[in-house]
mmCIF file with all atom_site columns, C-alpha atoms in Angstrom:
data_model
loop_
_atom_site.group_PDB
_atom_site.id
_atom_site.type_symbol
_atom_site.label_atom_id
_atom_site.label_alt_id
_atom_site.label_comp_id
_atom_site.label_asym_id
_atom_site.label_entity_id
_atom_site.label_seq_id
_atom_site.pdbx_PDB_ins_code
_atom_site.Cartn_x
_atom_site.Cartn_y
_atom_site.Cartn_z
_atom_site.occupancy
_atom_site.B_iso_or_equiv
_atom_site.pdbx_formal_charge
_atom_site.auth_seq_id
_atom_site.auth_comp_id
_atom_site.auth_asym_id
_atom_site.auth_atom_id
_atom_site.pdbx_PDB_model_num
ATOM 1   C CA . UNK D 1 1   ? 18.984  9.919   5.503   1.00 60.00 ? 1   UNK D CA 1
ATOM 2   C CA . UNK D 1 2   ? 15.884  10.237  4.383   1.00 62.00 ? 2   UNK D CA 1
ATOM 3   C CA . UNK D 1 3   ? 14.957  14.125  4.912   1.00 73.00 ? 3   UNK D CA 1
ATOM 4   C CA . UNK D 1 4   ? 11.206  12.956  5.649   1.00 79.00 ? 4   UNK D CA 1
ATOM 5   C CA . UNK D 1 5   ? 8.429   15.488  5.523   1.00 86.00 ? 5   UNK D CA 1
ATOM 6   C CA . UNK D 1 6   ? 5.497   14.700  6.932   1.00 90.00 ? 6   UNK D CA 1
ATOM 7   C CA . UNK D 1 7   ? 1.433   15.892  5.723   1.00 94.00 ? 7   UNK D CA 1
ATOM 8   C CA . UNK D 1 8   ? -1.153  14.308  8.043   1.00 95.00 ? 8   UNK D CA 1
ATOM 9   C CA . UNK D 1 9   ? 0.082   12.503  9.816   1.00 93.00 ? 9   UNK D CA 1
ATOM 10  C CA . UNK D 1 10  ? -2.794  14.165  12.460  1.00 95.00 ? 10  UNK D CA 1
ATOM 11  C CA . UNK D 1 11  ? -5.037  12.212  10.335  1.00 96.00 ? 11  UNK D CA 1
ATOM 12  C CA . UNK D 1 12  ? -4.142  8.144   11.529  1.00 96.00 ? 12  UNK D CA 1
ATOM 13  C CA . UNK D 1 13  ? -6.031  7.281   14.810  1.00 95.00 ? 13  UNK D CA 1
ATOM 14  C CA . UNK D 1 14  ? -4.653  7.468   18.051  1.00 93.00 ? 14  UNK D CA 1
ATOM 15  C CA . UNK D 1 15  ? -6.442  4.100   18.733  1.00 95.00 ? 15  UNK D CA 1
ATOM 16  C CA . UNK D 1 16  ? -8.955  1.776   16.590  1.00 97.00 ? 16  UNK D CA 1
ATOM 17  C CA . UNK D 1 17  ? -8.842  0.408   13.067  1.00 98.00 ? 17  UNK D CA 1
ATOM 18  C CA . UNK D 1 18  ? -7.511  1.922   9.759   1.00 98.00 ? 18  UNK D CA 1
ATOM 19  C CA . UNK D 1 19  ? -6.380  1.268   6.838   1.00 98.00 ? 19  UNK D CA 1
ATOM 20  C CA . UNK D 1 20  ? -3.896  2.794   4.978   1.00 97.00 ? 20  UNK D CA 1
ATOM 21  C CA . UNK D 1 21  ? -3.419  2.510   0.940   1.00 97.00 ? 21  UNK D CA 1
ATOM 22  C CA . UNK D 1 22  ? -1.045  3.998   -0.269  1.00 97.00 ? 22  UNK D CA 1
ATOM 23  C CA . UNK D 1 23  ? 0.844   4.158   -4.098  1.00 96.00 ? 23  UNK D CA 1
ATOM 24  C CA . UNK D 1 24  ? 3.813   2.379   -3.771  1.00 94.00 ? 24  UNK D CA 1
ATOM 25  C CA . UNK D 1 25  ? 7.028   3.459   -5.993  1.00 90.00 ? 25  UNK D CA 1
ATOM 26  C CA . UNK D 1 26  ? 9.766   0.981   -3.815  1.00 84.00 ? 26  UNK D CA 1
ATOM 27  C CA . UNK D 1 27  ? 10.425  -1.781  -1.799  1.00 79.00 ? 27  UNK D CA 1
ATOM 28  C CA . UNK D 1 28  ? 11.152  1.207   0.715   1.00 80.00 ? 28  UNK D CA 1
ATOM 29  C CA . UNK D 1 29  ? 7.336   1.670   1.774   1.00 83.00 ? 29  UNK D CA 1
ATOM 30  C CA . UNK D 1 30  ? 6.264   -0.160  3.318   1.00 80.00 ? 30  UNK D CA 1
ATOM 31  C CA . UNK D 1 31  ? 8.383   0.177   5.715   1.00 78.00 ? 31  UNK D CA 1
ATOM 32  C CA . UNK D 1 32  ? 9.057   3.533   5.842   1.00 80.00 ? 32  UNK D CA 1
ATOM 33  C CA . UNK D 1 33  ? 5.667   4.719   6.147   1.00 83.00 ? 33  UNK D CA 1
ATOM 34  C CA . UNK D 1 34  ? 5.386   2.713   9.248   1.00 82.00 ? 34  UNK D CA 1
ATOM 35  C CA . UNK D 1 35  ? 9.104   3.907   10.901  1.00 81.00 ? 35  UNK D CA 1
ATOM 36  C CA . UNK D 1 36  ? 7.491   7.454   10.539  1.00 83.00 ? 36  UNK D CA 1
ATOM 37  C CA . UNK D 1 37  ? 4.550   7.097   12.268  1.00 87.00 ? 37  UNK D CA 1
ATOM 38  C CA . UNK D 1 38  ? 3.637   6.894   15.710  1.00 84.00 ? 38  UNK D CA 1
ATOM 39  C CA . UNK D 1 39  ? 1.757   3.542   15.886  1.00 89.00 ? 39  UNK D CA 1
ATOM 40  C CA . UNK D 1 40  ? 2.189   0.552   14.470  1.00 88.00 ? 40  UNK D CA 1
ATOM 41  C CA . UNK D 1 41  ? 1.882   -0.556  10.789  1.00 91.00 ? 41  UNK D CA 1
ATOM 42  C CA . UNK D 1 42  ? 1.511   -3.838  9.446   1.00 89.00 ? 42  UNK D CA 1
ATOM 43  C CA . UNK D 1 43  ? 1.636   -3.904  5.215   1.00 84.00 ? 43  UNK D CA 1
ATOM 44  C CA . UNK D 1 44  ? 1.452   -6.615  2.793   1.00 76.00 ? 44  UNK D CA 1
ATOM 45  C CA . UNK D 1 45  ? 4.713   -7.506  0.830   1.00 67.00 ? 45  UNK D CA 1
ATOM 46  C CA . UNK D 1 46  ? 5.011   -9.957  -1.924  1.00 63.00 ? 46  UNK D CA 1
ATOM 47  C CA . UNK D 1 47  ? 7.694   -13.165 -1.232  1.00 57.00 ? 47  UNK D CA 1
ATOM 48  C CA . UNK D 1 48  ? 10.116  -11.821 -3.075  1.00 59.00 ? 48  UNK D CA 1
ATOM 49  C CA . UNK D 1 49  ? 10.977  -9.098  -0.834  1.00 59.00 ? 49  UNK D CA 1
ATOM 50  C CA . UNK D 1 50  ? 11.636  -11.831 2.141   1.00 56.00 ? 50  UNK D CA 1
ATOM 51  C CA . UNK D 1 51  ? 13.957  -14.021 0.211   1.00 60.00 ? 51  UNK D CA 1
ATOM 52  C CA . UNK D 1 52  ? 15.126  -11.717 -3.305  1.00 57.00 ? 52  UNK D CA 1
ATOM 53  C CA . UNK D 1 53  ? 16.778  -8.314  -1.529  1.00 57.00 ? 53  UNK D CA 1
ATOM 54  C CA . UNK D 1 54  ? 19.489  -9.071  1.779   1.00 60.00 ? 54  UNK D CA 1
ATOM 55  C CA . UNK D 1 55  ? 18.487  -5.399  2.527   1.00 56.00 ? 55  UNK D CA 1
ATOM 56  C CA . UNK D 1 56  ? 15.130  -5.783  1.924   1.00 57.00 ? 56  UNK D CA 1
ATOM 57  C CA . UNK D 1 57  ? 14.059  -8.473  3.397   1.00 59.00 ? 57  UNK D CA 1
ATOM 58  C CA . UNK D 1 58  ? 16.080  -6.985  6.834   1.00 59.00 ? 58  UNK D CA 1
ATOM 59  C CA . UNK D 1 59  ? 13.312  -4.193  6.239   1.00 59.00 ? 59  UNK D CA 1
ATOM 60  C CA . UNK D 1 60  ? 10.336  -6.391  5.659   1.00 58.00 ? 60  UNK D CA 1
ATOM 61  C CA . UNK D 1 61  ? 11.160  -8.501  8.622   1.00 59.00 ? 61  UNK D CA 1
ATOM 62  C CA . UNK D 1 62  ? 11.658  -5.581  10.823  1.00 58.00 ? 62  UNK D CA 1
ATOM 63  C CA . UNK D 1 63  ? 8.364   -3.921  9.909   1.00 57.00 ? 63  UNK D CA 1
ATOM 64  C CA . UNK D 1 64  ? 6.876   -7.254  10.559  1.00 64.00 ? 64  UNK D CA 1
ATOM 65  C CA . UNK D 1 65  ? 5.245   -7.224  6.991   1.00 65.00 ? 65  UNK D CA 1
ATOM 66  C CA . UNK D 1 66  ? 3.122   -10.024 6.294   1.00 66.00 ? 66  UNK D CA 1
ATOM 67  C CA . UNK D 1 67  ? 4.469   -11.614 2.708   1.00 63.00 ? 67  UNK D CA 1
ATOM 68  C CA . UNK D 1 68  ? 1.963   -12.891 0.425   1.00 64.00 ? 68  UNK D CA 1
ATOM 69  C CA . UNK D 1 69  ? 2.902   -15.306 -2.261  1.00 60.00 ? 69  UNK D CA 1
ATOM 70  C CA . UNK D 1 70  ? 1.110   -12.669 -5.509  1.00 60.00 ? 70  UNK D CA 1
ATOM 71  C CA . UNK D 1 71  ? 0.744   -15.833 -8.058  1.00 62.00 ? 71  UNK D CA 1
ATOM 72  C CA . UNK D 1 72  ? -1.950  -17.595 -5.455  1.00 63.00 ? 72  UNK D CA 1
ATOM 73  C CA . UNK D 1 73  ? -5.621  -16.241 -4.872  1.00 67.00 ? 73  UNK D CA 1
ATOM 74  C CA . UNK D 1 74  ? -5.740  -18.594 -2.117  1.00 75.00 ? 74  UNK D CA 1
ATOM 75  C CA . UNK D 1 75  ? -3.009  -16.894 -0.378  1.00 75.00 ? 75  UNK D CA 1
ATOM 76  C CA . UNK D 1 76  ? -4.372  -14.040 -1.068  1.00 81.00 ? 76  UNK D CA 1
ATOM 77  C CA . UNK D 1 77  ? -7.447  -14.414 0.491   1.00 85.00 ? 77  UNK D CA 1
ATOM 78  C CA . UNK D 1 78  ? -5.593  -16.133 2.881   1.00 85.00 ? 78  UNK D CA 1
ATOM 79  C CA . UNK D 1 79  ? -3.461  -12.433 3.415   1.00 86.00 ? 79  UNK D CA 1
ATOM 80  C CA . UNK D 1 80  ? -6.915  -10.129 3.625   1.00 91.00 ? 80  UNK D CA 1
ATOM 81  C CA . UNK D 1 81  ? -8.302  -13.093 6.122   1.00 92.00 ? 81  UNK D CA 1
ATOM 82  C CA . UNK D 1 82  ? -5.328  -12.393 8.782   1.00 90.00 ? 82  UNK D CA 1
ATOM 83  C CA . UNK D 1 83  ? -5.759  -8.734  7.499   1.00 93.00 ? 83  UNK D CA 1
ATOM 84  C CA . UNK D 1 84  ? -9.223  -8.051  8.349   1.00 95.00 ? 84  UNK D CA 1
ATOM 85  C CA . UNK D 1 85  ? -8.570  -9.791  11.912  1.00 94.00 ? 85  UNK D CA 1
ATOM 86  C CA . UNK D 1 86  ? -5.907  -7.560  12.226  1.00 93.00 ? 86  UNK D CA 1
ATOM 87  C CA . UNK D 1 87  ? -7.957  -4.819  11.595  1.00 97.00 ? 87  UNK D CA 1
ATOM 88  C CA . UNK D 1 88  ? -10.929 -6.643  14.019  1.00 96.00 ? 88  UNK D CA 1
ATOM 89  C CA . UNK D 1 89  ? -8.544  -6.252  17.116  1.00 96.00 ? 89  UNK D CA 1
ATOM 90  C CA . UNK D 1 90  ? -8.183  -2.663  16.650  1.00 97.00 ? 90  UNK D CA 1
ATOM 91  C CA . UNK D 1 91  ? -4.719  -2.171  14.778  1.00 95.00 ? 91  UNK D CA 1
ATOM 92  C CA . UNK D 1 92  ? -3.302  -0.452  11.655  1.00 96.00 ? 92  UNK D CA 1
ATOM 93  C CA . UNK D 1 93  ? -3.347  -1.611  8.162   1.00 96.00 ? 93  UNK D CA 1
ATOM 94  C CA . UNK D 1 94  ? -1.391  -0.699  5.298   1.00 94.00 ? 94  UNK D CA 1
ATOM 95  C CA . UNK D 1 95  ? -2.333  -2.047  1.788   1.00 94.00 ? 95  UNK D CA 1
ATOM 96  C CA . UNK D 1 96  ? -0.927  -1.811  -1.177  1.00 94.00 ? 96  UNK D CA 1
ATOM 97  C CA . UNK D 1 97  ? -3.991  -1.217  -3.917  1.00 96.00 ? 97  UNK D CA 1
ATOM 98  C CA . UNK D 1 98  ? -1.471  -1.126  -6.947  1.00 95.00 ? 98  UNK D CA 1
ATOM 99  C CA . UNK D 1 99  ? -0.169  -4.712  -5.777  1.00 90.00 ? 99  UNK D CA 1
ATOM 100 C CA . UNK D 1 100 ? 3.614   -3.705  -7.772  1.00 89.00 ? 100 UNK D CA 1
ATOM 101 C CA . UNK D 1 101 ? 5.812   -0.443  -8.219  1.00 90.00 ? 101 UNK D CA 1
ATOM 102 C CA . UNK D 1 102 ? 4.798   1.683   -10.490 1.00 93.00 ? 102 UNK D CA 1
ATOM 103 C CA . UNK D 1 103 ? 7.126   0.875   -13.222 1.00 91.00 ? 103 UNK D CA 1
ATOM 104 C CA . UNK D 1 104 ? 7.568   4.547   -14.062 1.00 92.00 ? 104 UNK D CA 1
ATOM 105 C CA . UNK D 1 105 ? 5.945   7.046   -11.392 1.00 92.00 ? 105 UNK D CA 1
ATOM 106 C CA . UNK D 1 106 ? 2.427   7.686   -13.099 1.00 96.00 ? 106 UNK D CA 1
ATOM 107 C CA . UNK D 1 107 ? -1.227  5.372   -10.552 1.00 97.00 ? 107 UNK D CA 1
ATOM 108 C CA . UNK D 1 108 ? -1.955  2.279   -11.848 1.00 98.00 ? 108 UNK D CA 1
ATOM 109 C CA . UNK D 1 109 ? -5.065  0.889   -11.154 1.00 98.00 ? 109 UNK D CA 1
ATOM 110 C CA . UNK D 1 110 ? -6.204  -0.169  -7.718  1.00 97.00 ? 110 UNK D CA 1
ATOM 111 C CA . UNK D 1 111 ? -6.626  -4.076  -7.167  1.00 96.00 ? 111 UNK D CA 1
ATOM 112 C CA . UNK D 1 112 ? -9.986  -4.626  -5.336  1.00 96.00 ? 112 UNK D CA 1
ATOM 113 C CA . UNK D 1 113 ? -8.533  -6.504  -1.906  1.00 95.00 ? 113 UNK D CA 1
ATOM 114 C CA . UNK D 1 114 ? -8.256  -2.603  -0.377  1.00 97.00 ? 114 UNK D CA 1
ATOM 115 C CA . UNK D 1 115 ? -12.353 -2.485  -1.221  1.00 98.00 ? 115 UNK D CA 1
ATOM 116 C CA . UNK D 1 116 ? -13.306 -5.885  0.536   1.00 97.00 ? 116 UNK D CA 1
ATOM 117 C CA . UNK D 1 117 ? -11.140 -5.443  3.694   1.00 97.00 ? 117 UNK D CA 1
ATOM 118 C CA . UNK D 1 118 ? -12.580 -1.750  3.562   1.00 98.00 ? 118 UNK D CA 1
ATOM 119 C CA . UNK D 1 119 ? -16.481 -3.643  3.485   1.00 98.00 ? 119 UNK D CA 1
ATOM 120 C CA . UNK D 1 120 ? -15.481 -6.332  5.218   1.00 97.00 ? 120 UNK D CA 1
ATOM 121 C CA . UNK D 1 121 ? -14.448 -4.444  8.431   1.00 98.00 ? 121 UNK D CA 1
ATOM 122 C CA . UNK D 1 122 ? -15.694 -1.056  8.279   1.00 97.00 ? 122 UNK D CA 1
ATOM 123 C CA . UNK D 1 123 ? -12.662 0.153   9.193   1.00 98.00 ? 123 UNK D CA 1
ATOM 124 C CA . UNK D 1 124 ? -11.761 3.754   8.028   1.00 98.00 ? 124 UNK D CA 1
ATOM 125 C CA . UNK D 1 125 ? -9.686  4.099   4.803   1.00 98.00 ? 125 UNK D CA 1
ATOM 126 C CA . UNK D 1 126 ? -6.546  6.983   4.772   1.00 98.00 ? 126 UNK D CA 1
ATOM 127 C CA . UNK D 1 127 ? -5.039  7.340   0.998   1.00 98.00 ? 127 UNK D CA 1
ATOM 128 C CA . UNK D 1 128 ? -1.717  7.672   1.749   1.00 97.00 ? 128 UNK D CA 1
ATOM 129 C CA . UNK D 1 129 ? 0.664   9.476   -1.147  1.00 96.00 ? 129 UNK D CA 1
ATOM 130 C CA . UNK D 1 130 ? 4.313   8.492   -0.855  1.00 94.00 ? 130 UNK D CA 1
ATOM 131 C CA . UNK D 1 131 ? 7.310   10.629  -2.997  1.00 92.00 ? 131 UNK D CA 1
ATOM 132 C CA . UNK D 1 132 ? 11.213  10.304  -3.621  1.00 85.00 ? 132 UNK D CA 1
ATOM 133 C CA . UNK D 1 133 ? 11.085  7.133   -1.879  1.00 83.00 ? 133 UNK D CA 1
ATOM 134 C CA . UNK D 1 134 ? 11.707  5.580   -5.645  1.00 83.00 ? 134 UNK D CA 1
ATOM 135 C CA . UNK D 1 135 ? 15.467  7.553   -5.616  1.00 80.00 ? 135 UNK D CA 1
ATOM 136 C CA . UNK D 1 136 ? 16.526  5.802   -2.293  1.00 75.00 ? 136 UNK D CA 1
ATOM 137 C CA . UNK D 1 137 ? 16.896  2.650   -3.450  1.00 69.00 ? 137 UNK D CA 1
ATOM 138 C CA . UNK D 1 138 ? 15.795  2.187   -6.691  1.00 67.00 ? 138 UNK D CA 1
ATOM 139 C CA . UNK D 1 139 ? 14.930  -0.643  -8.584  1.00 69.00 ? 139 UNK D CA 1
ATOM 140 C CA . UNK D 1 140 ? 17.740  -2.992  -8.983  1.00 68.00 ? 140 UNK D CA 1
ATOM 141 C CA . UNK D 1 141 ? 19.482  -0.883  -5.935  1.00 66.00 ? 141 UNK D CA 1
ATOM 142 C CA . UNK D 1 142 ? 20.958  -2.984  -3.898  1.00 69.00 ? 142 UNK D CA 1
ATOM 143 C CA . UNK D 1 143 ? 22.140  -0.036  -1.159  1.00 69.00 ? 143 UNK D CA 1
ATOM 144 C CA . UNK D 1 144 ? 19.669  2.641   -0.268  1.00 72.00 ? 144 UNK D CA 1
ATOM 145 C CA . UNK D 1 145 ? 20.670  6.258   -1.785  1.00 73.00 ? 145 UNK D CA 1
ATOM 146 C CA . UNK D 1 146 ? 19.887  9.400   0.753   1.00 74.00 ? 146 UNK D CA 1
ATOM 147 C CA . UNK D 1 147 ? 17.792  11.460  -0.496  1.00 75.00 ? 147 UNK D CA 1
ATOM 148 C CA . UNK D 1 148 ? 14.317  13.594  0.390   1.00 80.00 ? 148 UNK D CA 1
ATOM 149 C CA . UNK D 1 149 ? 10.795  11.461  1.087   1.00 85.00 ? 149 UNK D CA 1
ATOM 150 C CA . UNK D 1 150 ? 7.408   12.973  1.577   1.00 89.00 ? 150 UNK D CA 1
ATOM 151 C CA . UNK D 1 151 ? 4.528   11.263  2.665   1.00 93.00 ? 151 UNK D CA 1
ATOM 152 C CA . UNK D 1 152 ? 0.797   12.681  2.649   1.00 96.00 ? 152 UNK D CA 1
ATOM 153 C CA . UNK D 1 153 ? -2.052  10.932  4.389   1.00 97.00 ? 153 UNK D CA 1
ATOM 154 C CA . UNK D 1 154 ? -5.605  12.421  3.664   1.00 98.00 ? 154 UNK D CA 1
ATOM 155 C CA . UNK D 1 155 ? -8.463  12.634  5.559   1.00 97.00 ? 155 UNK D CA 1
ATOM 156 C CA . UNK D 1 156 ? -10.126 8.969   6.900   1.00 98.00 ? 156 UNK D CA 1
ATOM 157 C CA . UNK D 1 157 ? -12.861 7.740   4.430   1.00 98.00 ? 157 UNK D CA 1
ATOM 158 C CA . UNK D 1 158 ? -15.121 5.753   5.459   1.00 97.00 ? 158 UNK D CA 1
ATOM 159 C CA . UNK D 1 159 ? -17.847 3.467   2.900   1.00 98.00 ? 159 UNK D CA 1
ATOM 160 C CA . UNK D 1 160 ? -20.389 1.435   2.135   1.00 96.00 ? 160 UNK D CA 1
ATOM 161 C CA . UNK D 1 161 ? -21.358 -1.590  0.428   1.00 97.00 ? 161 UNK D CA 1
ATOM 162 C CA . UNK D 1 162 ? -20.988 -5.598  0.667   1.00 97.00 ? 162 UNK D CA 1
ATOM 163 C CA . UNK D 1 163 ? -18.107 -6.974  0.885   1.00 96.00 ? 163 UNK D CA 1
ATOM 164 C CA . UNK D 1 164 ? -19.298 -9.635  -1.183  1.00 96.00 ? 164 UNK D CA 1
ATOM 165 C CA . UNK D 1 165 ? -20.793 -7.245  -4.721  1.00 98.00 ? 165 UNK D CA 1
ATOM 166 C CA . UNK D 1 166 ? -18.344 -7.209  -6.941  1.00 97.00 ? 166 UNK D CA 1
ATOM 167 C CA . UNK D 1 167 ? -19.335 -3.760  -8.399  1.00 98.00 ? 167 UNK D CA 1
ATOM 168 C CA . UNK D 1 168 ? -19.254 -2.320  -4.846  1.00 98.00 ? 168 UNK D CA 1
ATOM 169 C CA . UNK D 1 169 ? -15.529 -3.802  -4.374  1.00 98.00 ? 169 UNK D CA 1
ATOM 170 C CA . UNK D 1 170 ? -14.811 -1.642  -7.512  1.00 98.00 ? 170 UNK D CA 1
ATOM 171 C CA . UNK D 1 171 ? -16.391 1.448   -6.931  1.00 98.00 ? 171 UNK D CA 1
ATOM 172 C CA . UNK D 1 172 ? -14.899 1.714   -4.020  1.00 98.00 ? 172 UNK D CA 1
ATOM 173 C CA . UNK D 1 173 ? -11.727 0.609   -4.840  1.00 98.00 ? 173 UNK D CA 1
ATOM 174 C CA . UNK D 1 174 ? -11.683 3.930   -8.063  1.00 98.00 ? 174 UNK D CA 1
ATOM 175 C CA . UNK D 1 175 ? -12.454 6.035   -5.093  1.00 98.00 ? 175 UNK D CA 1
ATOM 176 C CA . UNK D 1 176 ? -9.838  5.424   -2.804  1.00 98.00 ? 176 UNK D CA 1
ATOM 177 C CA . UNK D 1 177 ? -6.839  5.554   -6.129  1.00 98.00 ? 177 UNK D CA 1
ATOM 178 C CA . UNK D 1 178 ? -8.845  8.505   -6.710  1.00 98.00 ? 178 UNK D CA 1
ATOM 179 C CA . UNK D 1 179 ? -8.378  10.310  -3.397  1.00 98.00 ? 179 UNK D CA 1
ATOM 180 C CA . UNK D 1 180 ? -4.412  8.956   -3.313  1.00 98.00 ? 180 UNK D CA 1
ATOM 181 C CA . UNK D 1 181 ? -4.395  10.211  -7.040  1.00 98.00 ? 181 UNK D CA 1
ATOM 182 C CA . UNK D 1 182 ? -5.504  13.902  -5.695  1.00 98.00 ? 182 UNK D CA 1
ATOM 183 C CA . UNK D 1 183 ? -2.960  13.683  -2.862  1.00 97.00 ? 183 UNK D CA 1
ATOM 184 C CA . UNK D 1 184 ? -0.422  12.599  -5.006  1.00 96.00 ? 184 UNK D CA 1
ATOM 185 C CA . UNK D 1 185 ? -0.823  14.414  -8.255  1.00 96.00 ? 185 UNK D CA 1
ATOM 186 C CA . UNK D 1 186 ? 0.672   11.599  -10.104 1.00 96.00 ? 186 UNK D CA 1
ATOM 187 C CA . UNK D 1 187 ? -1.023  11.099  -13.907 1.00 97.00 ? 187 UNK D CA 1
ATOM 188 C CA . UNK D 1 188 ? -3.016  8.085   -12.987 1.00 97.00 ? 188 UNK D CA 1
ATOM 189 C CA . UNK D 1 189 ? -3.490  4.685   -15.385 1.00 96.00 ? 189 UNK D CA 1
ATOM 190 C CA . UNK D 1 190 ? -6.623  3.047   -15.742 1.00 96.00 ? 190 UNK D CA 1
ATOM 191 C CA . UNK D 1 191 ? -4.745  -0.545  -16.209 1.00 96.00 ? 191 UNK D CA 1
ATOM 192 C CA . UNK D 1 192 ? -2.809  -2.632  -13.896 1.00 95.00 ? 192 UNK D CA 1
ATOM 193 C CA . UNK D 1 193 ? 0.504   -1.918  -12.952 1.00 93.00 ? 193 UNK D CA 1
ATOM 194 C CA . UNK D 1 194 ? 1.446   -5.746  -13.470 1.00 91.00 ? 194 UNK D CA 1
ATOM 195 C CA . UNK D 1 195 ? -0.106  -5.641  -16.827 1.00 93.00 ? 195 UNK D CA 1
ATOM 196 C CA . UNK D 1 196 ? 1.270   -2.859  -17.926 1.00 91.00 ? 196 UNK D CA 1
ATOM 197 C CA . UNK D 1 197 ? 5.293   -5.452  -17.230 1.00 90.00 ? 197 UNK D CA 1
ATOM 198 C CA . UNK D 1 198 ? 3.912   -7.371  -18.570 1.00 90.00 ? 198 UNK D CA 1
ATOM 199 C CA . UNK D 1 199 ? 3.392   -5.860  -22.312 1.00 91.00 ? 199 UNK D CA 1
ATOM 200 C CA . UNK D 1 200 ? 6.349   -4.746  -21.268 1.00 89.00 ? 200 UNK D CA 1
ATOM 201 C CA . UNK D 1 201 ? 9.265   -7.602  -20.367 1.00 84.00 ? 201 UNK D CA 1
ATOM 202 C CA . UNK D 1 202 ? 9.241   -5.270  -17.512 1.00 80.00 ? 202 UNK D CA 1
ATOM 203 C CA . UNK D 1 203 ? 9.800   -7.453  -14.219 1.00 69.00 ? 203 UNK D CA 1
#
């Protein structure tokens, strides 16, 4: 139904840990990417994806996504700790550094959790650019629609620094977002998507 076109799949390691850092256009992003790769990828997903929409809830559970309460700093850290354990076991972990779906197709500033993971575990980061997924399940839609999607996976990135240093986390996150932007071609917005939504009365 999605007629996916994938480039760069060879960059995904056959074994060992890696972080897939992807842009975020649709609630299906966290399911479609793992479904199209030969290795299982555990993604994060906000609690509302599990409970608010039966379609997204089905896909999130099928993909064994990690739920996260975005309003709780404690819950966010617990999720990162669980992700670090997955990576230390040699598994793949997927994350959307923007933290929420793009409200307008642009790429927004990344949150530093992805850098914390990369610096804490030493796992390589694979930038990922998704396209067309917002057409499969547009905002507010409950039934998926046929649409062509694209997935582009970049070369692994490795970073040095201290995961407890805020400046290192910000630097690494910005470098990851730059790599995603180069793959996706999206316009970059140097503010958080959640802040933009709040300022414009969007959910």
